[in-house]
PDB file of C-alpha atoms and ligand atoms in Angstrom:
ATOM      1  CA  MET A1144       9.327  -0.546  25.890  1.00  0.00           C
ATOM      2  CA  ASP A1145      12.953   1.009  25.505  1.00  0.00           C
ATOM      3  CA  PRO A1146      12.857   4.756  25.302  1.00  0.00           C
ATOM      4  CA  LEU A1147      15.205   4.894  22.561  1.00  0.00           C
ATOM      5  CA  LEU A1148      13.298   2.348  20.571  1.00  0.00           C
ATOM      6  CA  MET A1149      10.179   4.190  21.387  1.00  0.00           C
ATOM      7  CA  ILE A1150      11.443   7.751  20.118  1.00  0.00           C
ATOM      8  CA  SER A1151      12.728   6.127  17.122  1.00  0.00           C
ATOM      9  CA  VAL A1152       9.653   4.295  16.037  1.00  0.00           C
ATOM     10  CA  LEU A1153       6.761   6.669  17.219  1.00  0.00           C
ATOM     11  CA  PRO A1154       7.277   9.421  14.743  1.00  0.00           C
ATOM     12  CA  VAL A1155       7.015   6.686  12.053  1.00  0.00           C
ATOM     13  CA  ILE A1156       3.928   5.230  13.294  1.00  0.00           C
ATOM     14  CA  ILE A1157       2.249   8.732  13.867  1.00  0.00           C
ATOM     15  CA  LEU A1158       2.863   9.758  10.136  1.00  0.00           C
ATOM     16  CA  LEU A1159       1.844   6.447   8.877  1.00  0.00           C
ATOM     17  CA  GLY A1160      -1.361   6.489  10.933  1.00  0.00           C
ATOM     18  CA  TYR A1161      -1.962   9.995   9.521  1.00  0.00           C
ATOM     19  CA  ILE A1162      -1.744   9.101   6.041  1.00  0.00           C
ATOM     20  CA  TYR A1163      -3.478   5.953   6.350  1.00  0.00           C
ATOM     21  CA  LEU A1164      -6.718   7.650   7.932  1.00  0.00           C
ATOM     22  CA  ASN A1165      -6.622  10.251   5.205  1.00  0.00           C
ATOM     23  CA  ASP A1166      -7.336   7.698   2.608  1.00  0.00           C
ATOM     24  CA  LYS A1167     -11.147   7.676   3.527  1.00  0.00           C
ATOM     25  CA  ASN A1168     -12.777   6.597   0.463  1.00  0.00           C
ATOM     26  CA  GLU A1169     -11.051   3.209   0.149  1.00  0.00           C
ATOM     27  CA  ARG A1170      -8.588   1.985   2.558  1.00  0.00           C
ATOM     28  CA  GLU A1171      -5.686   0.063   1.187  1.00  0.00           C
ATOM     29  CA  PRO A1172      -5.181  -3.681   2.040  1.00  0.00           C
ATOM     30  CA  PHE A1173      -3.141  -4.124   5.342  1.00  0.00           C
ATOM     31  CA  GLY A1174      -1.012  -6.980   3.917  1.00  0.00           C
ATOM     32  CA  LEU A1175       0.138  -4.912   0.937  1.00  0.00           C
ATOM     33  CA  LEU A1176       0.700  -1.957   3.072  1.00  0.00           C
ATOM     34  CA  LEU A1177       3.150  -4.229   5.220  1.00  0.00           C
ATOM     35  CA  LYS A1178       4.884  -5.631   2.218  1.00  0.00           C
ATOM     36  CA  VAL A1179       5.465  -1.762   0.784  1.00  0.00           C
ATOM     37  CA  PHE A1180       6.616  -0.817   4.276  1.00  0.00           C
ATOM     38  CA  PHE A1181       9.195  -3.834   4.612  1.00  0.00           C
ATOM     39  CA  CYS A1182      10.495  -3.100   1.093  1.00  0.00           C
ATOM     40  CA  GLY A1183      11.216   0.302   2.446  1.00  0.00           C
ATOM     41  CA  CYS A1184      13.052  -1.130   5.410  1.00  0.00           C
ATOM     42  CA  LEU A1185      15.039  -3.433   2.538  1.00  0.00           C
ATOM     43  CA  VAL A1186      16.088  -0.114   0.920  1.00  0.00           C
ATOM     44  CA  ALA A1187      17.891   1.083   4.106  1.00  0.00           C
ATOM     45  CA  VAL A1188      19.655  -2.342   4.322  1.00  0.00           C
ATOM     46  CA  LEU A1189      20.687  -2.535   0.767  1.00  0.00           C
ATOM     47  CA  ILE A1190      22.228   0.869   1.161  1.00  0.00           C
ATOM     48  CA  LEU A1191      24.125  -0.135   4.237  1.00  0.00           C
ATOM     49  CA  LEU A1192      25.082  -3.540   2.381  1.00  0.00           C
ATOM     50  CA  TRP A1193      26.295  -1.572  -0.483  1.00  0.00           C
ATOM     51  CA  SER A1194      28.601   0.810   1.555  1.00  0.00           C
ATOM     52  CA  PHE A1195      29.852  -2.488   3.491  1.00  0.00           C
ATOM     53  CA  ILE A1196      30.691  -3.971   0.226  1.00  0.00           C
ATOM     54  CA  GLU A1197      32.550  -0.902  -0.847  1.00  0.00           C
ATOM     55  CA  GLY A1198      34.632  -0.832   2.250  1.00  0.00           C
ATOM     56  CA  ILE A1199      35.764  -4.482   1.750  1.00  0.00           C
ATOM     57  CA  ILE A1200      36.800  -4.009  -2.117  1.00  0.00           C
ATOM     58  CA  GLY A1201      38.080  -0.743  -1.346  1.00  0.00           C
ATOM     59  CA  ILE A1202      36.268   0.901  -4.443  1.00  0.00           C
ATOM     60  CA  HIS A1203      34.154   3.909  -3.423  1.00  0.00           C
ATOM     61  CA  LEU A1204      31.676   4.959  -6.226  1.00  0.00           C
ATOM     62  CA  THR A1205      30.876   8.348  -4.735  1.00  0.00           C
ATOM     63  CA  GLU A1206      34.215   9.226  -3.056  1.00  0.00           C
ATOM     64  CA  PHE A1207      34.337  12.198  -5.471  1.00  0.00           C
ATOM     65  CA  ALA A1208      31.486  13.804  -3.461  1.00  0.00           C
ATOM     66  CA  GLU A1209      33.171  13.590  -0.063  1.00  0.00           C
ATOM     67  CA  ASP A1210      34.169  17.066   0.314  1.00  0.00           C
ATOM     68  CA  SER A1211      31.195  19.037  -1.289  1.00  0.00           C
ATOM     69  CA  ALA A1212      28.055  19.397   0.851  1.00  0.00           C
ATOM     70  CA  VAL A1213      25.862  19.550  -2.540  1.00  0.00           C
ATOM     71  CA  LEU A1214      27.627  16.375  -4.187  1.00  0.00           C
ATOM     72  CA  LYS A1215      27.463  14.341  -0.892  1.00  0.00           C
ATOM     73  CA  SER A1216      23.764  15.211  -0.388  1.00  0.00           C
ATOM     74  CA  PHE A1217      22.785  14.350  -3.857  1.00  0.00           C
ATOM     75  CA  PHE A1218      25.152  11.371  -4.772  1.00  0.00           C
ATOM     76  CA  GLN A1219      25.512   9.786  -1.168  1.00  0.00           C
ATOM     77  CA  ALA A1220      21.977  10.304   0.021  1.00  0.00           C
ATOM     78  CA  ALA A1221      19.021  11.938  -2.238  1.00  0.00           C
ATOM     79  CA  ILE A1222      19.892  10.003  -5.405  1.00  0.00           C
ATOM     80  CA  PRO A1223      20.362   6.298  -4.178  1.00  0.00           C
ATOM     81  CA  GLU A1224      17.761   6.659  -1.281  1.00  0.00           C
ATOM     82  CA  GLU A1225      14.965   8.270  -3.250  1.00  0.00           C
ATOM     83  CA  GLY A1226      16.191   6.234  -6.488  1.00  0.00           C
ATOM     84  CA  LEU A1227      15.573   2.868  -4.748  1.00  0.00           C
ATOM     85  CA  LYS A1228      12.470   3.824  -2.901  1.00  0.00           C
ATOM     86  CA  PHE A1229      10.944   5.005  -6.348  1.00  0.00           C
ATOM     87  CA  LEU A1230      12.009   1.457  -8.018  1.00  0.00           C
ATOM     88  CA  PHE A1231      10.488  -0.572  -5.171  1.00  0.00           C
ATOM     89  CA  LEU A1232       7.232   1.683  -5.315  1.00  0.00           C
ATOM     90  CA  TYR A1233       7.190   0.995  -9.146  1.00  0.00           C
ATOM     91  CA  TRP A1234       7.790  -2.695  -8.953  1.00  0.00           C
ATOM     92  CA  LEU A1235       5.062  -3.233  -6.207  1.00  0.00           C
ATOM     93  CA  ILE A1236       2.539  -0.701  -7.007  1.00  0.00           C
ATOM     94  CA  TRP A1237       2.461   0.569 -10.683  1.00  0.00           C
ATOM     95  CA  ASN A1238       0.296  -2.574 -11.886  1.00  0.00           C
ATOM     96  CA  ASN A1239      -1.375  -3.585  -8.785  1.00  0.00           C
ATOM     97  CA  LYS A1240      -5.032  -3.613  -8.930  1.00  0.00           C
ATOM     98  CA  GLU A1241      -5.187  -1.830  -5.581  1.00  0.00           C
ATOM     99  CA  PHE A1242      -3.629   1.258  -7.114  1.00  0.00           C
ATOM    100  CA  ASN A1243      -6.948   2.700  -8.401  1.00  0.00           C
ATOM    101  CA  GLU A1244      -7.142   6.140  -6.953  1.00  0.00           C
ATOM    102  CA  HIS A1245      -5.085   9.217  -6.948  1.00  0.00           C
ATOM    103  CA  PHE A1246      -4.463   9.287  -3.216  1.00  0.00           C
ATOM    104  CA  ASP A1247      -3.200   5.641  -3.230  1.00  0.00           C
ATOM    105  CA  GLY A1248       0.042   6.525  -4.986  1.00  0.00           C
ATOM    106  CA  ILE A1249       0.674   8.845  -1.919  1.00  0.00           C
ATOM    107  CA  VAL A1250      -0.278   6.411   0.552  1.00  0.00           C
ATOM    108  CA  TYR A1251       2.095   3.663  -0.899  1.00  0.00           C
ATOM    109  CA  ALA A1252       5.017   5.953  -1.410  1.00  0.00           C
ATOM    110  CA  VAL A1253       4.681   7.160   2.438  1.00  0.00           C
ATOM    111  CA  PHE A1254       4.914   3.294   3.434  1.00  0.00           C
ATOM    112  CA  VAL A1255       8.002   2.836   1.329  1.00  0.00           C
ATOM    113  CA  SER A1256       9.702   5.841   2.674  1.00  0.00           C
ATOM    114  CA  MET A1257       8.672   5.352   6.280  1.00  0.00           C
ATOM    115  CA  GLY A1258      10.153   1.742   6.066  1.00  0.00           C
ATOM    116  CA  PHE A1259      13.506   3.443   4.952  1.00  0.00           C
ATOM    117  CA  ALA A1260      13.059   6.089   7.600  1.00  0.00           C
ATOM    118  CA  CYS A1261      12.532   3.696  10.423  1.00  0.00           C
ATOM    119  CA  VAL A1262      15.599   1.604   9.971  1.00  0.00           C
ATOM    120  CA  GLU A1263      17.530   4.767   9.555  1.00  0.00           C
ATOM    121  CA  ASN A1264      16.099   6.380  12.513  1.00  0.00           C
ATOM    122  CA  ILE A1265      16.831   3.247  14.844  1.00  0.00           C
ATOM    123  CA  LEU A1266      20.214   3.187  13.808  1.00  0.00           C
ATOM    124  CA  TYR A1267      21.091   6.914  14.148  1.00  0.00           C
ATOM    125  CA  VAL A1268      19.069   6.895  17.566  1.00  0.00           C
ATOM    126  CA  PHE A1269      20.857   4.058  19.108  1.00  0.00           C
ATOM    127  CA  SER A1270      24.116   5.440  18.200  1.00  0.00           C
ATOM    128  CA  GLY A1271      23.317   9.354  19.075  1.00  0.00           C
ATOM    129  CA  GLY A1272      21.202   9.166  21.950  1.00  0.00           C
ATOM    130  CA  PHE A1273      17.576  10.537  23.005  1.00  0.00           C
ATOM    131  CA  GLU A1274      18.321  14.040  22.151  1.00  0.00           C
ATOM    132  CA  THR A1275      19.017  12.763  18.583  1.00  0.00           C
ATOM    133  CA  GLY A1276      15.892  10.962  18.549  1.00  0.00           C
ATOM    134  CA  ILE A1277      14.137  14.014  19.343  1.00  0.00           C
ATOM    135  CA  VAL A1278      15.746  16.125  16.570  1.00  0.00           C
ATOM    136  CA  ARG A1279      15.157  13.393  14.096  1.00  0.00           C
ATOM    137  CA  ALA A1280      11.573  12.948  15.089  1.00  0.00           C
ATOM    138  CA  VAL A1281      10.765  16.643  14.489  1.00  0.00           C
ATOM    139  CA  LEU A1282      12.989  16.871  11.283  1.00  0.00           C
ATOM    140  CA  ALA A1283      14.392  13.815   9.512  1.00  0.00           C
ATOM    141  CA  VAL A1284      11.465  11.561   9.751  1.00  0.00           C
ATOM    142  CA  PRO A1285       8.807  14.205   8.652  1.00  0.00           C
ATOM    143  CA  GLY A1286      11.224  15.132   5.750  1.00  0.00           C
ATOM    144  CA  HIS A1287      11.173  11.606   4.545  1.00  0.00           C
ATOM    145  CA  PHE A1288       7.401  11.554   4.643  1.00  0.00           C
ATOM    146  CA  LEU A1289       7.294  14.819   2.810  1.00  0.00           C
ATOM    147  CA  PHE A1290       9.734  13.492   0.090  1.00  0.00           C
ATOM    148  CA  ALA A1291       7.202  10.418  -0.242  1.00  0.00           C
ATOM    149  CA  VAL A1292       4.112  12.663  -0.618  1.00  0.00           C
ATOM    150  CA  ILE A1293       5.867  14.456  -3.367  1.00  0.00           C
ATOM    151  CA  MET A1294       6.745  11.181  -5.106  1.00  0.00           C
ATOM    152  CA  GLY A1295       3.531   9.753  -4.543  1.00  0.00           C
ATOM    153  CA  TYR A1296       1.889  12.848  -6.033  1.00  0.00           C
ATOM    154  CA  PHE A1297       3.595  12.556  -9.276  1.00  0.00           C
ATOM    155  CA  PHE A1298       3.605   8.761  -9.391  1.00  0.00           C
ATOM    156  CA  SER A1299      -0.218   9.057  -9.467  1.00  0.00           C
ATOM    157  CA  ARG A1300      -0.575  11.880 -11.689  1.00  0.00           C
ATOM    158  CA  ALA A1301       1.670   9.719 -14.153  1.00  0.00           C
ATOM    159  CA  ARG A1302      -0.412   6.675 -13.596  1.00  0.00           C
ATOM    160  CA  PHE A1303      -3.878   8.343 -14.384  1.00  0.00           C
ATOM    161  CA  THR A1304      -2.562  10.824 -16.899  1.00  0.00           C
ATOM    162  CA  PRO A1305      -1.433   8.562 -19.847  1.00  0.00           C
ATOM    163  CA  MET A1306      -0.689  11.295 -22.118  1.00  0.00           C
ATOM    164  CA  HIS A1307       2.203  12.915 -20.140  1.00  0.00           C
ATOM    165  CA  ARG A1308       3.280   9.510 -18.331  1.00  0.00           C
ATOM    166  CA  GLY A1309       6.901   9.603 -19.150  1.00  0.00           C
ATOM    167  CA  ARG A1310       7.422  13.174 -18.012  1.00  0.00           C
ATOM    168  CA  LEU A1311       5.308  12.827 -14.759  1.00  0.00           C
ATOM    169  CA  LEU A1312       7.257   9.560 -13.796  1.00  0.00           C
ATOM    170  CA  TRP A1313      10.567  11.615 -14.266  1.00  0.00           C
ATOM    171  CA  MET A1314       8.995  14.357 -11.934  1.00  0.00           C
ATOM    172  CA  ALA A1315       8.230  11.305  -9.219  1.00  0.00           C
ATOM    173  CA  PHE A1316      11.898  10.520  -9.266  1.00  0.00           C
ATOM    174  CA  LEU A1317      13.276  14.136  -9.831  1.00  0.00           C
ATOM    175  CA  CYS A1318      11.329  16.140  -7.319  1.00  0.00           C
ATOM    176  CA  PRO A1319      11.796  14.042  -4.321  1.00  0.00           C
ATOM    177  CA  VAL A1320      15.463  13.968  -5.213  1.00  0.00           C
ATOM    178  CA  LEU A1321      15.542  17.818  -5.399  1.00  0.00           C
ATOM    179  CA  ALA A1322      13.837  18.360  -2.097  1.00  0.00           C
ATOM    180  CA  HIS A1323      15.814  15.605  -0.343  1.00  0.00           C
ATOM    181  CA  GLY A1324      19.195  16.984  -1.923  1.00  0.00           C
ATOM    182  CA  LEU A1325      18.623  20.627  -0.812  1.00  0.00           C
ATOM    183  CA  TYR A1326      17.441  19.519   2.512  1.00  0.00           C
ATOM    184  CA  ASP A1327      20.727  17.605   3.115  1.00  0.00           C
ATOM    185  CA  THR A1328      22.713  20.232   1.625  1.00  0.00           C
ATOM    186  CA  LEU A1329      21.466  22.896   4.210  1.00  0.00           C
ATOM    187  CA  CYS A1330      22.126  20.316   7.077  1.00  0.00           C
ATOM    188  CA  PHE A1331      25.717  19.356   5.946  1.00  0.00           C
ATOM    189  CA  THR A1332      26.499  23.139   5.251  1.00  0.00           C
ATOM    190  CA  MET A1333      25.189  24.083   8.881  1.00  0.00           C
ATOM    191  CA  GLU A1334      27.266  21.225  10.270  1.00  0.00           C
ATOM    192  CA  MET A1335      30.371  22.726   8.393  1.00  0.00           C
ATOM    193  CA  TYR A1336      29.877  26.236   9.324  1.00  0.00           C
ATOM    194  CA  GLY A1337      27.742  25.534  12.534  1.00  0.00           C
ATOM    195  CA  GLU A1338      30.613  27.606  14.468  1.00  0.00           C
ATOM    196  CA  MET A1339      30.631  31.044  12.557  1.00  0.00           C
ATOM    197  CA  SER A1340      27.676  32.787  14.131  1.00  0.00           C
ATOM    198  CA  GLY A1341      26.448  35.254  11.363  1.00  0.00           C
ATOM    199  CA  LEU A1342      26.406  32.509   8.650  1.00  0.00           C
ATOM    200  CA  SER A1343      24.739  29.761  11.150  1.00  0.00           C
ATOM    201  CA  TYR A1344      22.250  32.347  11.721  1.00  0.00           C
ATOM    202  CA  VAL A1345      21.308  32.769   8.129  1.00  0.00           C
ATOM    203  CA  LEU A1346      21.523  28.866   7.443  1.00  0.00           C
ATOM    204  CA  SER A1347      19.172  28.101  10.388  1.00  0.00           C
ATOM    205  CA  VAL A1348      16.451  30.743   8.919  1.00  0.00           C
ATOM    206  CA  LEU A1349      17.213  29.096   5.650  1.00  0.00           C
ATOM    207  CA  PHE A1350      16.415  25.646   6.732  1.00  0.00           C
ATOM    208  CA  ILE A1351      13.428  26.447   8.680  1.00  0.00           C
ATOM    209  CA  ALA A1352      11.835  28.379   5.768  1.00  0.00           C
ATOM    210  CA  PHE A1353      12.573  25.465   3.676  1.00  0.00           C
ATOM    211  CA  ASN A1354      10.991  23.062   6.018  1.00  0.00           C
ATOM    212  CA  VAL A1355       7.852  25.355   6.192  1.00  0.00           C
ATOM    213  CA  LYS A1356       7.759  25.102   2.458  1.00  0.00           C
ATOM    214  CA  LEU A1357       7.999  21.467   2.283  1.00  0.00           C
ATOM    215  CA  TRP A1358       5.259  21.080   4.774  1.00  0.00           C
ATOM    216  CA  GLN A1359       2.915  23.651   2.593  1.00  0.00           C
ATOM    217  CA  ILE A1360       3.874  21.476  -0.551  1.00  0.00           C
ATOM    218  CA  GLY A1361       3.005  18.297   1.266  1.00  0.00           C
ATOM    219  CA  LEU A1362      -0.275  19.534   2.772  1.00  0.00           C
ATOM    220  CA  LYS A1363      -1.413  20.888  -0.401  1.00  0.00           C
ATOM    221  CA  ALA A1364      -0.892  17.699  -2.195  1.00  0.00           C
ATOM    222  CA  ILE A1365      -2.716  15.700   0.606  1.00  0.00           C
ATOM    223  CA  ARG A1366      -5.606  18.155   1.013  1.00  0.00           C
ATOM    224  CA  ASN A1367      -6.289  20.275  -1.981  1.00  0.00           C
ATOM    225  CA  HIS A1368      -6.555  17.627  -4.463  1.00  0.00           C
ATOM    226  CA  CYS A1369      -9.353  15.012  -5.065  1.00  0.00           C
ATOM    227  CA  HIS A1370      -8.360  11.827  -3.598  1.00  0.00           C
ATOM    228  CA  ILE A1371     -10.148   9.763  -6.383  1.00  0.00           C
ATOM    229  CA  CYS A1372      -9.047  11.655  -9.466  1.00  0.00           C
ATOM    230  CA  GLY A1373      -6.300  13.947  -8.417  1.00  0.00           C
ATOM    231  CA  ALA A1374      -8.061  17.131  -9.853  1.00  0.00           C
ATOM    232  CA  LYS A1375      -7.347  20.439  -7.833  1.00  0.00           C
ATOM    233  CA  ILE A1376     -10.244  21.477  -5.643  1.00  0.00           C
ATOM    234  CA  PRO A1377     -11.251  25.048  -5.705  1.00  0.00           C
ATOM    235  CA  LYS A1378     -11.531  26.806  -2.273  1.00  0.00           C
ATOM    236  CA  GLY A1379     -14.998  26.273  -1.088  1.00  0.00           C
ATOM    237  CA  GLU A1380     -16.127  23.669  -3.384  1.00  0.00           C
ATOM    238  CA  ILE A1381     -18.113  20.637  -2.057  1.00  0.00           C
ATOM    239  CA  ASN A1382     -17.445  18.639  -4.992  1.00  0.00           C
ATOM    240  CA  CYS A1383     -14.679  17.625  -7.156  1.00  0.00           C
ATOM    241  CA  PRO A1384     -14.812  19.705 -10.372  1.00  0.00           C
ATOM    242  CA  CYS A1385     -13.678  16.608 -12.546  1.00  0.00           C
ATOM    243  CA  CYS A1386     -15.226  13.329 -10.983  1.00  0.00           C
ATOM    244  CA  LYS A1387     -17.902  14.945  -8.944  1.00  0.00           C
ATOM    245  CA  GLN A1388     -16.835  13.184  -5.661  1.00  0.00           C
ATOM    246  CA  LEU A1389     -18.384  14.940  -2.533  1.00  0.00           C
ATOM    247  CA  VAL A1390     -14.950  16.663  -0.921  1.00  0.00           C
ATOM    248  CA  GLU A1391     -16.185  15.620   2.644  1.00  0.00           C
ATOM    249  CA  GLU A1392     -16.273  12.007   1.906  1.00  0.00           C
ATOM    250  CA  ILE A1393     -12.571  11.961   0.735  1.00  0.00           C
TER     251      ILE A1393
HETATM  252 ZN1   ZN B2750     -12.235  13.975  -8.473  1.00  0.00          ZN
END
C-alpha cells in the first residue's frame, strides 16, 4: 500500500474502530455506518465543489474573513464543515429506528466526521507529504473525531430529552463549531506569528492545553455517561443510576 495513502487513512480507521468497539450493548448495522461515512466524504466533496464554483463565478462569499484568523477559522472552516456534518447526521439518523441508544448519536456523528476527515486528509497528505501525514494523524484527524463526539453527545441528549430538544439541538451544532473554530484560530495564529519566538511559545502551550482539554471532554462524554440513557455515571458505581444498566456491560 502507498505509504502516503496509509498514513492518511490509518488514523481514520483506528478512531472508527475505537468508537465502534466501544458501542458494546447493541452494535450499529454496518450498512448504515458505511452510508453515514460516505455522506461524510460527500461533505468534503461539496465544500471543494463550492470553492470551485466560487472560483468560476468570481464571487467569494467568505472573502471578508480572509485576513482574520478568527473569522477565517469560523466562516471558512468550522461553520460550513460542522454545519454540513450536522445536516447529514440529522437527515440520516434523527428518525432512524437504529438510533435507539444515547451512544448511537456519538457513533454516527464520528462516522460522518471521519468520512470528511478521510477525504480532507488524503488531499492534504498527498500535497504536503509524509511529515504532514504524521502531524495530521496526531492533531487534525483526532480533532475532527473530538468535534464529532461533542456533536453526537448533544445530538443524543436532544433526541432522548424532548423537554429541552430545541436548545440541545442548537448545542449539537454550536459546541463543535466553537471547538473547531478555536482549534483552527490557534493553528492559523501559530502560522501567522510562528517566527516570533516568545509568542510562538505561548501559542504552542495554549494549543497543547486546548488539545488536552478537548481529549478530556471527549473521553468524559464516551466513558462517564451511560451508553443506553446518557445519564452521568458516578465514580465507583456498578449500575447506571437512571436505567440500572450494568456499567461493565456498556
Ligand atoms: Zn442508563
